[in-house]
Amino acid sequence: MAAGSAIQIPSRLPLLLTQEGVLLPGSTMRTSVDSPRNMQLVRSRLLKGTSLRSTIIGVIPNTSDPTSDCDELPSLHRIGTAALAVQVVGSNWPKPHYTLLVTGLCRFQILQLLKEKPYPVAEVEQLDRLEQFTNQLKSEEELGELSEQFYKYAVQLVEMLDMSVPAVAKLRRLLDNLPREALPDILTSIIRTSNQEKLQILDAVRLEERFKMTIPLLVRQIEGLKLLQKTRKPKQDDDKRVVAIRPNRRINHIPSTVEDEEEEEDHDDVVMLEKKIRTSSMSEQALKVCLKEIKRLKKMPQSMPEYALTRNYLELMVELPWNKSTKDRLEIRAARILLDNDHYAMEKLKKRVLEYLAVRQLKNNLKGPILCFVGPPGVGKTSVGRSIAKTLGREFHRIALGGVCDQSDIRGHRRTYVGSMPGRIINGLKTVGVNNPVFLLDEVDKLGKSLQGDPAAALLEVLDPEQNHSFTDHYLNVAFDLSQVLFIATANTTATIPPALLDRMEIIQVPGYTQEEKIEIAHRHLIPKQLEQHGLTPQQIQIPQVTTLDIITRYTREAGVRSLDRKLGAICRAVAVKVAEGQHKETKPDRAEVGEGEDCKEHVTEDAKPESISDTADLALPPEMPILIDFHALKDILGPPMYEMEVSERLSQPGVAIGLAWTPLGGEIMFVEASRMDGEGQLTLTGQLGDVMKESAHLAISWLRSNAKRYQLTNASGSFDLLDNTDIHLHFPAGAVTKDGPSAGVTIVTCLASLFSGRLVCSDVAMTGEITLRGLVLPVGGIKDKVLAAHRAGLKRIIIPRRNEKDLEEIAVNVRQDLNFVMASCLDEVLNAAFDGGFAVKPRVEHLNSKL
């Protein structure tokens, strides 16, 4: 008992009086405390103590604590157990009490009771010491025989139990690892014994007595287990006989009970499941795990909750497509035609898909690329992913990641949890049934983070071609190969994507559409789709391209086509009402009559009517068909235009300039307004600006103050010190929208130069660029989206940094032809391009000093 010799308990111990059980050294016991002295012991000693020494108490068995403090203590049992209080739990129901979890350390003997209140404290002597065993008169051989005999019975008892139970396996290891001297106390507390027998073992201070008293208890337990096994064997034989008789029942048409039929069906299902596992093409590691689980399932009663969990796990493993895949269609010409038919523009995306097909023709075992389409909403990122799957002939599965904040959604839950299930990746593979689908990870930039983990970090393994060949879901707990899956992620911006995740994806920018592209998309895809959804035909409604252009410029202002699609749907619904009501009105020679009180006006000319329908169609359609949608009909259906060309109106006075901004929703034009008034030289900035934009404003005013004489800029009093007795107010409209970034620097300089010079900025000029204190113009990002925004607003001249000239190659040729680009490398060039006739610079006059 080497472990016992190392224990040095205090010489004075507080005593806990128990009547319920007997705590032996090495064992653990949970006891309830509700008597006054014991409650005071817990409060004063255990709950307020700060050292390990304060948690050691003496447990006295077979002694009840009086129910009142006034009552005297009964006679205490001579020998007790020093214990360590591991846990204290308090409760007020049904009455105040504490529940203690104590672990026995060693025996002790009470020498003297020192005090009784508020709780008993006694002077004790430690009994379990190593010297007691080494100085015994008995020979070591006799003690060794007792120890070996005890160990043999203990091993026999443990081996009669089910070794698959973790607690039994742990007990078997303890028999080999613990000292033999500690085993009698531990096994006595485990086997079925009475409190009186445990009390006798506790009182047996000598180790020889302890072994001699414990061996009969082990023998009695072994005989009881043998008798129990004998009574169970006939029942098992009866079960086998019933199983053997069941086929005869079927032959002789003897009706069986419902329970027998259910047991037979369950047995057949398990056999069928095992057959599916052995015939499946799963990996060796997965097969080994499944065969182990099926063996456990056969031994498990159906009433156990784990039975259903294990069966669901095995069914999922069988259903997963370990080696099942679809064959890719690798005809590049057919793929190009299919992509062109499904989507207009998007040349970068189409080029990347065709490159993938070409490489697949040359190499069959190519890993699936990890693509990320980044662009504003409504440009077709999700639909192009579906078209890619259609082009390749693969299955398509979409996983919406917006708002996901639990990493278990990606990796799954461990099977130890109730209601555990695999992650979305494994569930998607089970749904499509093949191991090489196209997975669309939608809105990857909107992943959240919470106490349940970071799903963006869980995606690092999924989206890494070097790691995803052995992706391990927590539910499966075996590796699954994702290298053949083509992952396509979509995002509106890369700013919210973690850098490590962004590094694993191939970024393909999807910019907004030009007006010409929107018109083509509307007439190729959106209008036919809306006509089909509303049950209309081209013989009933006509939407000319001029009308589509009016919808794009006056009723929508977006980078994509979602709002355009909704407006077209509203037009189709209004026409559907007319067609359903079947109102027939005579057409005037010049225009069709306008329906009073309706949401739509029909205008049909005489020339348009015979072109739209034939003589046979006239018999089936109302006479005013087809309904032609023009500007007047648009105003009736969609209301007054939502957007007007307000650029010329806003630039009717000095101190206003137009800038270009980039947002996740696409490019936008941004007005900058400035005013001055008498004051103390303060600069006021409004419009919910970020720190970078505020710094750009301070840079702009500093540069103008340093160059005021050069450009002849003065304040209201004619001073070249622009802030002398003058306050300046800079405002960026749309104050509810947060704005930040360095690209507004040239716009602020132009706005302030207009304010102090009294000259108007050209109404068709927009600009973007970062400035420095020396007057240089630095490059910025998002040039394509900004240029498209200026083009949508009807602007004609755009000032951009000279180092951004390379970005103009991404813009369509027809857009570049409509615009005049001015490349600027310094603010002098910006001001000359922003004002009619340039911005005059006062020549520097060299003063010659007289030498006379």
Coordinates of N, CA and C in Angstrom, one line a residue, residues 600-714:
C600 N -53.5 49.9 -66.3 CA -52.7 49.8 -67.5 C -53.4 50.5 -68.6
K601 N -52.7 51.2 -69.5 CA -53.3 51.8 -70.7 C -52.7 51.0 -71.9
E602 N -53.6 50.8 -72.9 CA -53.2 50.0 -74.1 C -53.2 51.0 -75.2
H603 N -52.0 51.0 -75.9 CA -51.8 51.9 -77.1 C -51.4 51.0 -78.2
V604 N -52.2 50.9 -79.2 CA -51.9 50.1 -80.4 C -52.2 50.9 -81.6
T605 N -51.2 51.0 -82.4 CA -51.4 51.7 -83.7 C -51.9 50.7 -84.7
E606 N -52.4 51.3 -85.8 CA -53.0 50.5 -86.9 C -51.9 49.7 -87.6
D607 N -50.6 50.3 -87.6 CA -49.6 49.5 -88.3 C -49.1 48.3 -87.4
A608 N -49.2 48.5 -86.1 CA -48.7 47.4 -85.3 C -49.6 46.2 -85.2
K609 N -50.9 46.5 -85.4 CA -51.9 45.4 -85.2 C -51.8 44.3 -86.3
P610 N -51.7 44.6 -87.5 CA -51.7 43.5 -88.5 C -50.3 42.8 -88.4
E611 N -49.3 43.5 -87.9 CA -48.0 42.8 -87.8 C -47.9 41.8 -86.7
S612 N -48.7 42.0 -85.7 CA -48.6 41.2 -84.5 C -49.4 39.9 -84.6
I613 N -50.6 40.0 -85.2 CA -51.4 38.8 -85.3 C -51.9 38.5 -86.7
S614 N -52.1 37.3 -87.0 CA -52.6 37.0 -88.3 C -54.1 37.0 -88.3
D615 N -54.7 36.7 -89.5 CA -56.2 36.7 -89.6 C -56.8 35.6 -88.8
T616 N -56.1 34.4 -88.7 CA -56.7 33.3 -87.9 C -56.6 33.6 -86.4
A617 N -55.5 34.4 -86.0 CA -55.4 34.7 -84.6 C -56.4 35.7 -84.1
D618 N -56.9 36.6 -85.1 CA -57.8 37.6 -84.7 C -59.1 37.0 -84.2
L619 N -59.5 35.8 -84.7 CA -60.7 35.2 -84.3 C -60.7 34.8 -82.8
A620 N -59.5 34.5 -82.3 CA -59.4 34.0 -80.9 C -59.0 35.1 -79.9
L621 N -58.4 36.2 -80.3 CA -58.0 37.2 -79.4 C -58.9 38.4 -79.5
P622 N -58.9 39.2 -78.4 CA -59.7 40.4 -78.4 C -59.1 41.4 -79.5
P623 N -59.9 42.2 -80.0 CA -59.5 43.0 -81.2 C -58.3 44.0 -80.9
E624 N -58.1 44.4 -79.6 CA -57.1 45.3 -79.4 C -55.7 44.7 -79.1
M625 N -55.6 43.4 -79.2 CA -54.4 42.7 -79.1 C -53.5 42.8 -80.3
P626 N -52.2 42.9 -80.1 CA -51.4 42.8 -78.9 C -51.3 44.1 -78.2
I627 N -51.2 44.1 -76.9 CA -51.1 45.3 -76.1 C -49.6 45.8 -76.2
L628 N -49.5 47.0 -76.6 CA -48.1 47.6 -76.8 C -47.8 48.4 -75.5
I629 N -46.7 48.2 -74.9 CA -46.3 48.9 -73.7 C -45.4 50.0 -74.1
D630 N -45.8 51.3 -73.9 CA -45.0 52.4 -74.2 C -44.8 53.3 -72.9
F631 N -44.3 54.5 -73.1 CA -44.0 55.3 -71.9 C -45.3 55.6 -71.1
H632 N -46.4 55.9 -71.8 CA -47.6 56.2 -71.1 C -48.1 55.0 -70.3
A633 N -48.0 53.8 -70.9 CA -48.5 52.6 -70.2 C -47.6 52.4 -69.0
L634 N -46.3 52.6 -69.2 CA -45.4 52.4 -68.0 C -45.8 53.3 -66.9
K635 N -46.1 54.6 -67.2 CA -46.5 55.5 -66.1 C -47.8 55.0 -65.4
D636 N -48.7 54.5 -66.1 CA -49.9 54.0 -65.5 C -49.6 52.7 -64.6
I637 N -48.8 51.8 -65.1 CA -48.5 50.6 -64.4 C -47.6 50.8 -63.3
L638 N -46.4 51.4 -63.5 CA -45.4 51.5 -62.5 C -45.4 52.8 -61.8
G639 N -46.2 53.7 -62.2 CA -46.2 55.0 -61.5 C -45.2 55.9 -62.1
P640 N -45.1 57.1 -61.5 CA -44.1 58.1 -62.0 C -42.7 57.5 -61.9
P641 N -41.8 58.0 -62.8 CA -40.4 57.5 -62.7 C -39.8 57.7 -61.4
M642 N -39.0 56.7 -60.9 CA -38.4 56.8 -59.6 C -37.1 57.5 -59.6
Y643 N -36.4 57.5 -60.8 CA -35.1 58.2 -60.9 C -35.1 59.2 -62.1
E644 N -34.6 60.3 -61.8 CA -34.5 61.3 -62.9 C -33.1 61.7 -63.1
M645 N -32.8 62.3 -64.3 CA -31.5 62.7 -64.6 C -31.2 64.1 -63.9
E646 N -30.8 64.0 -62.6 CA -30.7 65.2 -61.8 C -29.3 65.8 -61.8
V647 N -28.4 65.3 -62.7 CA -27.0 65.8 -62.6 C -26.9 67.3 -62.9
S648 N -27.6 67.7 -64.0 CA -27.5 69.1 -64.5 C -28.1 70.0 -63.4
E649 N -29.2 69.6 -62.8 CA -29.8 70.4 -61.8 C -29.0 70.6 -60.5
R650 N -28.3 69.5 -60.1 CA -27.5 69.6 -58.9 C -26.2 70.4 -59.1
L651 N -25.8 70.5 -60.3 CA -24.5 71.3 -60.6 C -24.8 72.7 -61.1
S652 N -25.9 73.3 -60.7 CA -26.3 74.6 -61.1 C -25.6 75.8 -60.3
Q653 N -24.8 75.4 -59.4 CA -24.2 76.5 -58.6 C -22.8 76.0 -58.2
P654 N -21.9 76.9 -57.9 CA -20.5 76.5 -57.5 C -20.5 75.7 -56.2
G655 N -19.5 74.9 -56.0 CA -19.4 74.1 -54.8 C -20.0 72.7 -54.8
V656 N -20.3 72.2 -56.0 CA -20.8 70.9 -56.2 C -20.0 70.1 -57.2
A657 N -19.7 68.8 -56.9 CA -18.9 68.0 -57.8 C -19.5 66.6 -57.7
I658 N -19.2 65.8 -58.7 CA -19.7 64.4 -58.8 C -18.5 63.4 -58.6
G659 N -18.6 62.6 -57.7 CA -17.6 61.5 -57.5 C -18.2 60.2 -57.8
L660 N -17.3 59.2 -57.8 CA -17.7 57.8 -58.1 C -17.3 56.9 -56.9
A661 N -18.3 56.1 -56.5 CA -18.0 55.3 -55.3 C -18.3 53.8 -55.7
W662 N -17.6 52.9 -54.9 CA -17.9 51.5 -55.1 C -18.6 50.9 -53.8
T663 N -19.6 50.1 -54.0 CA -20.3 49.5 -52.9 C -20.4 48.0 -53.3
P664 N -20.7 47.2 -52.3 CA -21.0 45.7 -52.6 C -22.1 45.5 -53.6
L665 N -23.0 46.5 -53.7 CA -24.1 46.4 -54.7 C -23.8 46.9 -56.0
G666 N -22.5 47.3 -56.3 CA -22.1 47.9 -57.6 C -21.6 49.3 -57.4
G667 N -21.3 50.0 -58.5 CA -20.9 51.3 -58.5 C -22.0 52.3 -58.3
E668 N -21.7 53.5 -57.7 CA -22.7 54.5 -57.5 C -22.0 55.9 -57.8
I669 N -22.9 56.9 -58.3 CA -22.4 58.2 -58.3 C -22.6 58.9 -57.0
M670 N -21.8 59.8 -56.6 CA -21.9 60.5 -55.3 C -21.6 62.0 -55.4
F671 N -22.6 62.8 -55.0 CA -22.4 64.2 -55.0 C -21.7 64.7 -53.8
V672 N -20.8 65.7 -54.0 CA -20.1 66.3 -52.9 C -20.5 67.8 -52.9
E673 N -21.0 68.3 -51.8 CA -21.5 69.7 -51.7 C -20.6 70.5 -50.7
A674 N -20.3 71.7 -51.0 CA -19.5 72.5 -50.1 C -20.2 73.9 -50.0
S675 N -20.1 74.5 -48.8 CA -20.5 75.9 -48.6 C -19.6 76.6 -47.6
R676 N -19.5 77.9 -47.7 CA -18.7 78.6 -46.8 C -19.5 79.8 -46.1
M677 N -19.0 80.1 -44.9 CA -19.7 81.2 -44.2 C -18.7 81.8 -43.2
D678 N -19.0 83.0 -42.7 CA -18.1 83.6 -41.7 C -17.9 82.8 -40.5
G679 N -16.7 82.7 -40.0 CA -16.5 81.9 -38.8 C -15.1 82.0 -38.3
E680 N -14.6 80.9 -37.7 CA -13.3 80.9 -37.1 C -12.3 79.9 -37.8
G681 N -12.6 79.6 -39.0 CA -11.7 78.7 -39.7 C -11.9 77.2 -39.4
Q682 N -13.1 76.8 -39.2 CA -13.4 75.4 -38.9 C -13.8 74.7 -40.1
L683 N -13.5 73.4 -40.2 CA -14.0 72.5 -41.3 C -15.0 71.5 -40.7
T684 N -16.2 71.6 -41.2 CA -17.3 70.7 -40.8 C -17.6 69.6 -41.8
L685 N -17.6 68.3 -41.4 CA -17.9 67.2 -42.4 C -19.1 66.5 -41.9
T686 N -20.1 66.3 -42.8 CA -21.3 65.6 -42.5 C -21.6 64.6 -43.6
G687 N -22.4 63.6 -43.3 CA -22.8 62.5 -44.2 C -22.4 61.2 -43.8
Q688 N -22.1 61.0 -42.5 CA -21.7 59.7 -41.9 C -20.4 59.2 -42.6
L689 N -19.4 59.9 -42.4 CA -18.1 59.6 -43.1 C -17.2 58.8 -42.2
G690 N -16.4 57.9 -42.9 CA -15.4 57.2 -42.2 C -14.1 58.0 -42.0
D691 N -13.2 57.4 -41.2 CA -11.9 58.1 -40.9 C -11.1 58.4 -42.1
V692 N -11.1 57.5 -43.1 CA -10.2 57.7 -44.3 C -10.8 58.9 -45.1
M693 N -12.1 59.0 -45.2 CA -12.7 60.0 -46.0 C -12.5 61.4 -45.3
K694 N -12.6 61.4 -44.0 CA -12.3 62.6 -43.3 C -10.8 63.1 -43.5
E695 N -9.9 62.2 -43.5 CA -8.5 62.5 -43.8 C -8.4 63.1 -45.2
S696 N -9.1 62.5 -46.1 CA -9.1 63.0 -47.5 C -9.5 64.5 -47.6
A697 N -10.6 64.8 -46.8 CA -11.1 66.2 -46.8 C -10.0 67.1 -46.2
H698 N -9.3 66.7 -45.1 CA -8.3 67.6 -44.6 C -7.1 67.7 -45.5
L699 N -6.8 66.6 -46.3 CA -5.7 66.7 -47.3 C -6.1 67.7 -48.4
A700 N -7.4 67.7 -48.8 CA -7.8 68.5 -49.9 C -7.7 70.0 -49.5
I701 N -8.2 70.4 -48.3 CA -8.2 71.8 -47.9 C -6.8 72.3 -47.6
S702 N -5.9 71.3 -47.1 CA -4.5 71.7 -47.0 C -3.8 72.0 -48.3
W703 N -4.1 71.2 -49.3 CA -3.5 71.4 -50.6 C -4.0 72.7 -51.3
L704 N -5.2 73.0 -51.1 CA -5.8 74.2 -51.7 C -5.2 75.4 -51.0
R705 N -5.1 75.4 -49.7 CA -4.5 76.5 -49.0 C -3.1 76.8 -49.4
S706 N -2.3 75.7 -49.6 CA -1.0 75.9 -50.0 C -0.8 76.4 -51.5
N707 N -1.9 76.2 -52.3 CA -1.8 76.6 -53.7 C -2.8 77.6 -54.0
A708 N -3.3 78.4 -53.0 CA -4.3 79.4 -53.2 C -3.9 80.5 -54.1
K709 N -2.7 81.0 -53.9 CA -2.2 82.1 -54.7 C -2.0 81.7 -56.2
R710 N -1.5 80.4 -56.3 CA -1.3 79.9 -57.7 C -2.5 79.9 -58.5
Y711 N -3.6 79.5 -57.9 CA -4.9 79.4 -58.6 C -5.8 80.6 -58.4
Q712 N -5.3 81.6 -57.7 CA -6.1 82.8 -57.4 C -7.4 82.5 -56.7
L713 N -7.3 81.6 -55.6 CA -8.4 81.3 -54.8 C -8.5 82.1 -53.6
T714 N -9.6 82.8 -53.3 CA -9.7 83.7 -52.2 C -11.0 83.4 -51.4

